[in-house]
């Protein structure tokens, strides 16, 4: 893997009922290959990770009424997508919102070709899910978060190399 990883901010967005919002993504050339993932994306120009988290959340979900909390988790991941390899250094921010209506009109051209929609998940639904979800173990991580609150320092998740 190259030394220069794409800096990414992701959002673990919870509604008043502690449901988490996930996007349903797929490989543009192979829609049968799909997965669920948290909103977020790469930093632009000189923005901070927190600024990127809020911008990406607004673009991908239309949700702007958000209380951004601490960084929960960090992970390194590498995966093939849309004909190239993505090497990422991801930070996952906790956020809360009462705004549960979504609007995906801010999606980029690539996202329009690779995002099938989004939905709110309960912790129980996530733990029972048979579909692929990233990061791996998100159901367990969410359950721990809801039971114990945010960690004092961000947890470093195991790297995911696909």
mmCIF file of C-alpha atoms in Angstrom, residues 34-158:
data_model
loop_
_atom_site.group_PDB
_atom_site.id
_atom_site.type_symbol
_atom_site.label_atom_id
_atom_site.label_comp_id
_atom_site.label_asym_id
_atom_site.label_seq_id
_atom_site.Cartn_x
_atom_site.Cartn_y
_atom_site.Cartn_z
ATOM 1 C CA UNK A 34 -23.341 -4.316 -2.147
ATOM 2 C CA UNK A 35 -22.747 -3.251 1.442
ATOM 3 C CA UNK A 36 -23.911 -0.782 4.089
ATOM 4 C CA UNK A 37 -21.664 1.972 5.406
ATOM 5 C CA UNK A 38 -21.624 5.132 7.494
ATOM 6 C CA UNK A 39 -21.869 8.548 5.838
ATOM 7 C CA UNK A 40 -18.570 10.311 5.280
ATOM 8 C CA UNK A 41 -15.734 10.840 2.875
ATOM 9 C CA UNK A 42 -12.392 12.402 2.148
ATOM 10 C CA UNK A 43 -11.159 15.762 3.370
ATOM 11 C CA UNK A 44 -11.120 18.598 0.846
ATOM 12 C CA UNK A 45 -8.463 21.313 0.733
ATOM 13 C CA UNK A 46 -7.526 22.383 4.270
ATOM 14 C CA UNK A 47 -10.707 21.367 6.092
ATOM 15 C CA UNK A 48 -10.498 19.565 9.428
ATOM 16 C CA UNK A 49 -11.873 16.078 9.919
ATOM 17 C CA UNK A 50 -14.810 17.517 11.868
ATOM 18 C CA UNK A 51 -15.590 19.963 9.049
ATOM 19 C CA UNK A 52 -15.368 17.147 6.494
ATOM 20 C CA UNK A 53 -17.669 14.954 8.610
ATOM 21 C CA UNK A 54 -20.386 17.626 8.699
ATOM 22 C CA UNK A 55 -20.006 18.525 5.002
ATOM 23 C CA UNK A 56 -20.132 14.904 3.858
ATOM 24 C CA UNK A 57 -23.118 14.188 6.096
ATOM 25 C CA UNK A 58 -25.012 17.133 4.598
ATOM 26 C CA UNK A 59 -24.103 16.139 1.013
ATOM 27 C CA UNK A 60 -24.942 12.452 1.400
ATOM 28 C CA UNK A 61 -28.017 12.648 3.633
ATOM 29 C CA UNK A 62 -29.293 16.231 3.621
ATOM 30 C CA UNK A 63 -29.042 16.228 7.423
ATOM 31 C CA UNK A 64 -27.561 19.459 8.763
ATOM 32 C CA UNK A 65 -29.099 19.766 12.252
ATOM 33 C CA UNK A 66 -26.379 17.774 13.976
ATOM 34 C CA UNK A 67 -24.524 17.798 17.277
ATOM 35 C CA UNK A 68 -21.066 16.471 16.408
ATOM 36 C CA UNK A 69 -19.461 14.556 19.244
ATOM 37 C CA UNK A 70 -16.085 12.937 19.853
ATOM 38 C CA UNK A 71 -14.093 10.623 17.621
ATOM 39 C CA UNK A 72 -15.173 7.095 18.579
ATOM 40 C CA UNK A 73 -13.000 4.906 16.396
ATOM 41 C CA UNK A 74 -10.091 5.063 13.972
ATOM 42 C CA UNK A 75 -9.174 2.506 11.342
ATOM 43 C CA UNK A 76 -6.989 1.949 8.314
ATOM 44 C CA UNK A 77 -8.676 0.278 5.377
ATOM 45 C CA UNK A 78 -7.874 -0.613 1.802
ATOM 46 C CA UNK A 79 -10.358 -1.852 -0.771
ATOM 47 C CA UNK A 80 -10.989 -1.989 -4.506
ATOM 48 C CA UNK A 81 -13.826 0.214 -5.733
ATOM 49 C CA UNK A 82 -14.773 1.642 -9.131
ATOM 50 C CA UNK A 83 -11.655 0.330 -10.842
ATOM 51 C CA UNK A 84 -9.056 1.529 -8.353
ATOM 52 C CA UNK A 85 -7.671 0.807 -4.888
ATOM 53 C CA UNK A 86 -8.582 3.113 -2.037
ATOM 54 C CA UNK A 87 -6.183 3.333 0.926
ATOM 55 C CA UNK A 88 -7.858 5.234 3.755
ATOM 56 C CA UNK A 89 -7.199 6.520 7.260
ATOM 57 C CA UNK A 90 -10.716 6.821 8.696
ATOM 58 C CA UNK A 91 -11.964 8.611 11.808
ATOM 59 C CA UNK A 92 -15.519 7.893 13.009
ATOM 60 C CA UNK A 93 -17.276 10.765 14.782
ATOM 61 C CA UNK A 94 -20.302 10.323 17.014
ATOM 62 C CA UNK A 95 -23.164 12.650 16.072
ATOM 63 C CA UNK A 96 -26.748 13.047 17.157
ATOM 64 C CA UNK A 97 -29.718 14.509 15.331
ATOM 65 C CA UNK A 98 -33.465 14.842 15.649
ATOM 66 C CA UNK A 99 -33.675 15.375 11.863
ATOM 67 C CA UNK A 100 -34.574 11.926 10.513
ATOM 68 C CA UNK A 101 -35.872 12.943 7.063
ATOM 69 C CA UNK A 102 -33.123 12.537 4.468
ATOM 70 C CA UNK A 103 -32.352 14.066 1.079
ATOM 71 C CA UNK A 104 -29.636 12.731 -1.205
ATOM 72 C CA UNK A 105 -29.569 15.521 -3.783
ATOM 73 C CA UNK A 106 -26.005 16.415 -2.768
ATOM 74 C CA UNK A 107 -24.514 13.119 -3.983
ATOM 75 C CA UNK A 108 -21.468 13.289 -6.247
ATOM 76 C CA UNK A 109 -21.427 11.713 -9.702
ATOM 77 C CA UNK A 110 -19.624 8.623 -8.334
ATOM 78 C CA UNK A 111 -22.072 8.369 -5.414
ATOM 79 C CA UNK A 112 -25.019 8.573 -7.822
ATOM 80 C CA UNK A 113 -23.537 5.521 -9.594
ATOM 81 C CA UNK A 114 -22.866 3.601 -6.363
ATOM 82 C CA UNK A 115 -25.416 4.469 -3.655
ATOM 83 C CA UNK A 116 -28.785 2.690 -3.668
ATOM 84 C CA UNK A 117 -30.293 4.635 -0.782
ATOM 85 C CA UNK A 118 -30.099 4.791 2.983
ATOM 86 C CA UNK A 119 -31.995 3.760 6.076
ATOM 87 C CA UNK A 120 -32.042 4.003 9.836
ATOM 88 C CA UNK A 121 -31.061 0.791 11.669
ATOM 89 C CA UNK A 122 -31.627 -0.245 15.266
ATOM 90 C CA UNK A 123 -28.773 -1.901 17.090
ATOM 91 C CA UNK A 124 -30.722 -5.196 17.088
ATOM 92 C CA UNK A 125 -31.308 -4.998 13.312
ATOM 93 C CA UNK A 126 -27.633 -4.337 12.739
ATOM 94 C CA UNK A 127 -26.546 -7.230 14.957
ATOM 95 C CA UNK A 128 -28.914 -9.558 13.058
ATOM 96 C CA UNK A 129 -27.986 -8.275 9.595
ATOM 97 C CA UNK A 130 -26.774 -10.858 7.083
ATOM 98 C CA UNK A 131 -25.619 -8.154 4.680
ATOM 99 C CA UNK A 132 -22.092 -6.770 4.556
ATOM 100 C CA UNK A 133 -21.614 -3.746 6.812
ATOM 101 C CA UNK A 134 -18.510 -1.568 7.194
ATOM 102 C CA UNK A 135 -16.728 -1.226 9.439
ATOM 103 C CA UNK A 136 -16.898 -4.927 10.258
ATOM 104 C CA UNK A 137 -18.431 -5.491 13.710
ATOM 105 C CA UNK A 138 -20.375 -2.216 13.501
ATOM 106 C CA UNK A 139 -23.314 -3.890 15.255
ATOM 107 C CA UNK A 140 -21.146 -4.839 18.247
ATOM 108 C CA UNK A 141 -19.415 -1.460 18.260
ATOM 109 C CA UNK A 142 -22.775 0.323 18.274
ATOM 110 C CA UNK A 143 -24.164 -1.891 21.043
ATOM 111 C CA UNK A 144 -21.092 -1.133 23.203
ATOM 112 C CA UNK A 145 -21.408 2.579 22.449
ATOM 113 C CA UNK A 146 -25.074 2.596 23.471
ATOM 114 C CA UNK A 147 -24.385 0.545 26.625
ATOM 115 C CA UNK A 148 -21.196 2.277 27.796
ATOM 116 C CA UNK A 149 -21.092 5.652 26.065
ATOM 117 C CA UNK A 150 -18.206 6.953 23.978
ATOM 118 C CA UNK A 151 -14.711 5.688 24.809
ATOM 119 C CA UNK A 152 -12.409 8.117 26.641
ATOM 120 C CA UNK A 153 -9.923 7.818 23.763
ATOM 121 C CA UNK A 154 -10.805 6.670 20.242
ATOM 122 C CA UNK A 155 -10.628 2.897 19.767
ATOM 123 C CA UNK A 156 -8.244 1.783 17.044
ATOM 124 C CA UNK A 157 -10.104 -0.838 15.044
ATOM 125 C CA UNK A 158 -8.313 -3.671 13.285
#
